[in-house]
mmCIF file with all atom_site columns, C-alpha atoms in Angstrom:
data_model
loop_
_atom_site.group_PDB
_atom_site.id
_atom_site.type_symbol
_atom_site.label_atom_id
_atom_site.label_alt_id
_atom_site.label_comp_id
_atom_site.label_asym_id
_atom_site.label_entity_id
_atom_site.label_seq_id
_atom_site.pdbx_PDB_ins_code
_atom_site.Cartn_x
_atom_site.Cartn_y
_atom_site.Cartn_z
_atom_site.occupancy
_atom_site.B_iso_or_equiv
_atom_site.pdbx_formal_charge
_atom_site.auth_seq_id
_atom_site.auth_comp_id
_atom_site.auth_asym_id
_atom_site.auth_atom_id
_atom_site.pdbx_PDB_model_num
ATOM 1   C CA . MET A 1 1   ? 106.210 103.103 102.878 1.00 38.00 ? 1   MET A CA 1
ATOM 2   C CA . VAL A 1 2   ? 106.483 106.823 103.345 1.00 39.00 ? 2   VAL A CA 1
ATOM 3   C CA . ARG A 1 3   ? 104.459 109.643 101.885 1.00 46.00 ? 3   ARG A CA 1
ATOM 4   C CA . CYS A 1 4   ? 106.229 110.885 98.802  1.00 46.00 ? 4   CYS A CA 1
ATOM 5   C CA . VAL A 1 5   ? 107.941 114.221 98.770  1.00 42.00 ? 5   VAL A CA 1
ATOM 6   C CA . ALA A 1 6   ? 108.321 115.448 95.180  1.00 43.00 ? 6   ALA A CA 1
ATOM 7   C CA . GLY A 1 7   ? 111.840 115.040 93.848  1.00 44.00 ? 7   GLY A CA 1
ATOM 8   C CA . GLY A 1 8   ? 112.794 112.789 96.752  1.00 51.00 ? 8   GLY A CA 1
ATOM 9   C CA . GLY A 1 9   ? 115.655 110.786 95.260  1.00 61.00 ? 9   GLY A CA 1
ATOM 10  C CA . GLN A 1 10  ? 113.857 109.266 92.281  1.00 77.00 ? 10  GLN A CA 1
ATOM 11  C CA . ARG A 1 11  ? 115.929 107.375 89.737  1.00 82.00 ? 11  ARG A CA 1
ATOM 12  C CA . ALA A 1 12  ? 115.299 106.638 86.070  1.00 85.00 ? 12  ALA A CA 1
ATOM 13  C CA . ASN A 1 13  ? 114.886 102.919 85.368  1.00 89.00 ? 13  ASN A CA 1
ATOM 14  C CA . ALA A 1 14  ? 114.250 102.254 89.053  1.00 94.00 ? 14  ALA A CA 1
ATOM 15  C CA . GLU A 1 15  ? 111.339 100.066 90.043  1.00 95.00 ? 15  GLU A CA 1
ATOM 16  C CA . TYR A 1 16  ? 108.688 101.588 92.315  1.00 96.00 ? 16  TYR A CA 1
ATOM 17  C CA . PHE A 1 17  ? 105.814 100.103 94.283  1.00 95.00 ? 17  PHE A CA 1
ATOM 18  C CA . LEU A 1 18  ? 103.180 102.853 94.449  1.00 97.00 ? 18  LEU A CA 1
ATOM 19  C CA . THR A 1 19  ? 99.954  103.253 96.371  1.00 96.00 ? 19  THR A CA 1
ATOM 20  C CA . CYS A 1 20  ? 97.415  106.038 96.029  1.00 97.00 ? 20  CYS A CA 1
ATOM 21  C CA . CYS A 1 21  ? 94.246  106.221 98.074  1.00 97.00 ? 21  CYS A CA 1
ATOM 22  C CA . THR A 1 22  ? 90.915  107.950 97.883  1.00 98.00 ? 22  THR A CA 1
ATOM 23  C CA . GLU A 1 23  ? 90.305  110.830 100.241 1.00 97.00 ? 23  GLU A CA 1
ATOM 24  C CA . LYS A 1 24  ? 89.207  109.507 103.644 1.00 97.00 ? 24  LYS A CA 1
ATOM 25  C CA . ARG A 1 25  ? 89.625  106.000 102.168 1.00 96.00 ? 25  ARG A CA 1
ATOM 26  C CA . MET A 1 26  ? 86.111  106.196 100.726 1.00 97.00 ? 26  MET A CA 1
ATOM 27  C CA . ALA A 1 27  ? 85.130  103.143 98.678  1.00 96.00 ? 27  ALA A CA 1
ATOM 28  C CA . GLY A 1 28  ? 83.982  103.237 95.068  1.00 96.00 ? 28  GLY A CA 1
ATOM 29  C CA . LEU A 1 29  ? 87.010  102.617 92.847  1.00 96.00 ? 29  LEU A CA 1
ATOM 30  C CA . GLU A 1 30  ? 85.748  99.097  92.112  1.00 94.00 ? 30  GLU A CA 1
ATOM 31  C CA . ALA A 1 31  ? 83.026  100.471 89.822  1.00 95.00 ? 31  ALA A CA 1
ATOM 32  C CA . ALA A 1 32  ? 83.900  99.177  86.342  1.00 96.00 ? 32  ALA A CA 1
ATOM 33  C CA . VAL A 1 33  ? 83.987  102.595 84.681  1.00 96.00 ? 33  VAL A CA 1
ATOM 34  C CA . ILE A 1 34  ? 86.403  103.919 87.318  1.00 97.00 ? 34  ILE A CA 1
ATOM 35  C CA . THR A 1 35  ? 88.646  100.856 87.349  1.00 97.00 ? 35  THR A CA 1
ATOM 36  C CA . GLU A 1 36  ? 88.862  100.986 83.555  1.00 97.00 ? 36  GLU A CA 1
ATOM 37  C CA . ALA A 1 37  ? 89.709  104.712 83.624  1.00 98.00 ? 37  ALA A CA 1
ATOM 38  C CA . ILE A 1 38  ? 92.484  104.210 86.181  1.00 98.00 ? 38  ILE A CA 1
ATOM 39  C CA . LEU A 1 39  ? 94.042  101.322 84.277  1.00 98.00 ? 39  LEU A CA 1
ATOM 40  C CA . ALA A 1 40  ? 93.718  103.206 80.966  1.00 98.00 ? 40  ALA A CA 1
ATOM 41  C CA . ALA A 1 41  ? 95.477  106.234 82.491  1.00 98.00 ? 41  ALA A CA 1
ATOM 42  C CA . ALA A 1 42  ? 98.273  104.010 83.836  1.00 98.00 ? 42  ALA A CA 1
ATOM 43  C CA . LYS A 1 43  ? 98.684  102.380 80.414  1.00 98.00 ? 43  LYS A CA 1
ATOM 44  C CA . LYS A 1 44  ? 98.679  105.802 78.703  1.00 98.00 ? 44  LYS A CA 1
ATOM 45  C CA . LEU A 1 45  ? 101.566 106.863 80.952  1.00 97.00 ? 45  LEU A CA 1
ATOM 46  C CA . GLU A 1 46  ? 103.377 103.746 79.766  1.00 97.00 ? 46  GLU A CA 1
ATOM 47  C CA . GLU A 1 47  ? 102.713 104.687 76.119  1.00 97.00 ? 47  GLU A CA 1
ATOM 48  C CA . ASP A 1 48  ? 104.026 108.195 76.864  1.00 96.00 ? 48  ASP A CA 1
ATOM 49  C CA . GLY A 1 49  ? 107.271 106.777 78.288  1.00 96.00 ? 49  GLY A CA 1
ATOM 50  C CA . ALA A 1 50  ? 106.699 107.852 81.886  1.00 96.00 ? 50  ALA A CA 1
ATOM 51  C CA . TRP A 1 51  ? 107.002 104.286 83.114  1.00 97.00 ? 51  TRP A CA 1
ATOM 52  C CA . SER A 1 52  ? 106.718 100.619 82.254  1.00 97.00 ? 52  SER A CA 1
ATOM 53  C CA . LEU A 1 53  ? 103.728 99.202  84.057  1.00 96.00 ? 53  LEU A CA 1
ATOM 54  C CA . ARG A 1 54  ? 104.660 95.847  85.608  1.00 95.00 ? 54  ARG A CA 1
ATOM 55  C CA . THR A 1 55  ? 101.379 95.208  87.422  1.00 93.00 ? 55  THR A CA 1
ATOM 56  C CA . ALA A 1 56  ? 98.459  97.042  88.963  1.00 94.00 ? 56  ALA A CA 1
ATOM 57  C CA . VAL A 1 57  ? 95.424  96.366  91.098  1.00 94.00 ? 57  VAL A CA 1
ATOM 58  C CA . VAL A 1 58  ? 92.484  98.652  91.809  1.00 95.00 ? 58  VAL A CA 1
ATOM 59  C CA . MET A 1 59  ? 90.869  98.115  95.186  1.00 95.00 ? 59  MET A CA 1
ATOM 60  C CA . CYS A 1 60  ? 87.701  99.761  96.524  1.00 95.00 ? 60  CYS A CA 1
ATOM 61  C CA . ASP A 1 61  ? 89.625  102.670 98.101  1.00 96.00 ? 61  ASP A CA 1
ATOM 62  C CA . HIS A 1 62  ? 93.196  102.492 96.781  1.00 96.00 ? 62  HIS A CA 1
ATOM 63  C CA . VAL A 1 63  ? 95.379  101.513 93.850  1.00 96.00 ? 63  VAL A CA 1
ATOM 64  C CA . HIS A 1 64  ? 98.677  99.626  93.829  1.00 95.00 ? 64  HIS A CA 1
ATOM 65  C CA . LEU A 1 65  ? 101.078 99.955  90.915  1.00 96.00 ? 65  LEU A CA 1
ATOM 66  C CA . LEU A 1 66  ? 104.457 98.403  90.267  1.00 95.00 ? 66  LEU A CA 1
ATOM 67  C CA . VAL A 1 67  ? 106.290 100.457 87.657  1.00 97.00 ? 67  VAL A CA 1
ATOM 68  C CA . VAL A 1 68  ? 109.738 100.994 86.219  1.00 96.00 ? 68  VAL A CA 1
ATOM 69  C CA . LEU A 1 69  ? 110.307 104.721 85.885  1.00 96.00 ? 69  LEU A CA 1
ATOM 70  C CA . GLY A 1 70  ? 111.146 105.944 82.383  1.00 95.00 ? 70  GLY A CA 1
ATOM 71  C CA . GLU A 1 71  ? 114.459 107.499 81.344  1.00 91.00 ? 71  GLU A CA 1
ATOM 72  C CA . GLN A 1 72  ? 113.221 111.105 81.279  1.00 88.00 ? 72  GLN A CA 1
ATOM 73  C CA . ALA A 1 73  ? 110.236 110.798 83.585  1.00 88.00 ? 73  ALA A CA 1
ATOM 74  C CA . GLU A 1 74  ? 109.627 112.260 87.009  1.00 94.00 ? 74  GLU A CA 1
ATOM 75  C CA . LEU A 1 75  ? 107.674 110.098 89.412  1.00 96.00 ? 75  LEU A CA 1
ATOM 76  C CA . ALA A 1 76  ? 105.754 113.001 90.965  1.00 95.00 ? 76  ALA A CA 1
ATOM 77  C CA . ALA A 1 77  ? 104.750 114.296 87.523  1.00 95.00 ? 77  ALA A CA 1
ATOM 78  C CA . ALA A 1 78  ? 103.582 110.843 86.412  1.00 96.00 ? 78  ALA A CA 1
ATOM 79  C CA . MET A 1 79  ? 101.467 110.435 89.538  1.00 97.00 ? 79  MET A CA 1
ATOM 80  C CA . ARG A 1 80  ? 100.019 113.926 89.061  1.00 97.00 ? 80  ARG A CA 1
ATOM 81  C CA . LEU A 1 81  ? 99.005  112.936 85.526  1.00 97.00 ? 81  LEU A CA 1
ATOM 82  C CA . LEU A 1 82  ? 97.488  109.646 86.684  1.00 98.00 ? 82  LEU A CA 1
ATOM 83  C CA . LYS A 1 83  ? 95.387  111.379 89.320  1.00 98.00 ? 83  LYS A CA 1
ATOM 84  C CA . GLY A 1 84  ? 94.530  114.330 87.087  1.00 97.00 ? 84  GLY A CA 1
ATOM 85  C CA . ARG A 1 85  ? 93.391  112.118 84.211  1.00 97.00 ? 85  ARG A CA 1
ATOM 86  C CA . THR A 1 86  ? 91.099  110.155 86.513  1.00 98.00 ? 86  THR A CA 1
ATOM 87  C CA . ALA A 1 87  ? 89.810  112.910 88.811  1.00 98.00 ? 87  ALA A CA 1
ATOM 88  C CA . LEU A 1 88  ? 86.751  113.697 86.699  1.00 97.00 ? 88  LEU A CA 1
ATOM 89  C CA . VAL A 1 89  ? 85.510  110.097 86.597  1.00 97.00 ? 89  VAL A CA 1
ATOM 90  C CA . LEU A 1 90  ? 86.079  109.786 90.359  1.00 97.00 ? 90  LEU A CA 1
ATOM 91  C CA . ARG A 1 91  ? 83.973  112.893 90.930  1.00 97.00 ? 91  ARG A CA 1
ATOM 92  C CA . THR A 1 92  ? 81.034  111.251 89.127  1.00 95.00 ? 92  THR A CA 1
ATOM 93  C CA . VAL A 1 93  ? 80.683  108.948 92.143  1.00 94.00 ? 93  VAL A CA 1
ATOM 94  C CA . GLY A 1 94  ? 81.646  111.511 94.784  1.00 97.00 ? 94  GLY A CA 1
ATOM 95  C CA . LEU A 1 95  ? 85.290  110.478 95.195  1.00 98.00 ? 95  LEU A CA 1
ATOM 96  C CA . ARG A 1 96  ? 88.553  112.393 95.252  1.00 98.00 ? 96  ARG A CA 1
ATOM 97  C CA . TRP A 1 97  ? 92.160  111.280 95.436  1.00 98.00 ? 97  TRP A CA 1
ATOM 98  C CA . GLU A 1 98  ? 93.994  111.759 98.716  1.00 97.00 ? 98  GLU A CA 1
ATOM 99  C CA . ARG A 1 99  ? 96.860  114.253 98.516  1.00 95.00 ? 99  ARG A CA 1
ATOM 100 C CA . GLY A 1 100 ? 100.184 112.632 97.819  1.00 96.00 ? 100 GLY A CA 1
ATOM 101 C CA . TYR A 1 101 ? 100.885 108.952 97.436  1.00 97.00 ? 101 TYR A CA 1
ATOM 102 C CA . PHE A 1 102 ? 103.123 106.308 98.927  1.00 96.00 ? 102 PHE A CA 1
ATOM 103 C CA . ASP A 1 103 ? 106.148 104.973 97.132  1.00 96.00 ? 103 ASP A CA 1
ATOM 104 C CA . HIS A 1 104 ? 108.805 102.396 97.766  1.00 94.00 ? 104 HIS A CA 1
ATOM 105 C CA . ARG A 1 105 ? 111.807 102.155 95.454  1.00 94.00 ? 105 ARG A CA 1
ATOM 106 C CA . LEU A 1 106 ? 112.834 98.529  95.201  1.00 93.00 ? 106 LEU A CA 1
ATOM 107 C CA . ARG A 1 107 ? 116.555 97.972  95.668  1.00 92.00 ? 107 ARG A CA 1
ATOM 108 C CA . LEU A 1 108 ? 118.409 95.869  93.116  1.00 88.00 ? 108 LEU A CA 1
ATOM 109 C CA . ASP A 1 109 ? 118.853 93.067  95.670  1.00 90.00 ? 109 ASP A CA 1
ATOM 110 C CA . GLU A 1 110 ? 115.221 93.179  96.828  1.00 89.00 ? 110 GLU A CA 1
ATOM 111 C CA . LYS A 1 111 ? 113.067 90.193  95.883  1.00 89.00 ? 111 LYS A CA 1
ATOM 112 C CA . ARG A 1 112 ? 110.185 91.031  93.549  1.00 87.00 ? 112 ARG A CA 1
ATOM 113 C CA . LEU A 1 113 ? 108.007 87.979  94.187  1.00 87.00 ? 113 LEU A CA 1
ATOM 114 C CA . PRO A 1 114 ? 106.713 89.230  97.573  1.00 87.00 ? 114 PRO A CA 1
ATOM 115 C CA . VAL A 1 115 ? 105.633 92.507  95.958  1.00 87.00 ? 115 VAL A CA 1
ATOM 116 C CA . PHE A 1 116 ? 103.829 90.729  93.108  1.00 84.00 ? 116 PHE A CA 1
ATOM 117 C CA . ARG A 1 117 ? 102.252 88.342  95.617  1.00 86.00 ? 117 ARG A CA 1
ATOM 118 C CA . TYR A 1 118 ? 101.074 91.262  97.758  1.00 84.00 ? 118 TYR A CA 1
ATOM 119 C CA . VAL A 1 119 ? 99.530  93.026  94.746  1.00 83.00 ? 119 VAL A CA 1
ATOM 120 C CA . PHE A 1 120 ? 97.787  89.920  93.441  1.00 82.00 ? 120 PHE A CA 1
ATOM 121 C CA . LEU A 1 121 ? 96.540  88.722  96.821  1.00 83.00 ? 121 LEU A CA 1
ATOM 122 C CA . ASN A 1 122 ? 95.520  92.159  98.109  1.00 74.00 ? 122 ASN A CA 1
ATOM 123 C CA . PRO A 1 123 ? 91.928  91.815  96.797  1.00 71.00 ? 123 PRO A CA 1
ATOM 124 C CA . ASP A 1 124 ? 91.502  88.645  98.891  1.00 58.00 ? 124 ASP A CA 1
ATOM 125 C CA . ARG A 1 125 ? 92.374  90.569  102.059 1.00 56.00 ? 125 ARG A CA 1
ATOM 126 C CA . SER A 1 126 ? 89.623  93.153  101.727 1.00 53.00 ? 126 SER A CA 1
#
């Protein structure tokens, strides 16, 4: 994965594996109120048409999302909204989002099962 550069070749209806981390990889995202806020913000972006949320996992210091980008959406704008809508709740426990995020656009011929497996098994690796 590479750090995202805004406008870097995004495509509507493309599937993206996204990761965003806390600043300095500080733990604390596993607190129920924070996890719920992150997932609610991701679902709100789905309701707004930014993306279709395929799966997500919130770890202690990072979040993985698998999304299909919406027709009119911009990936960088959607990620800005996700982070912006959750920044206040993160601050309540002394956390901040790291600048940027990591993205990987899945090719049409790329198998999805390994990505789903990685997301679902990631909590067992921590």
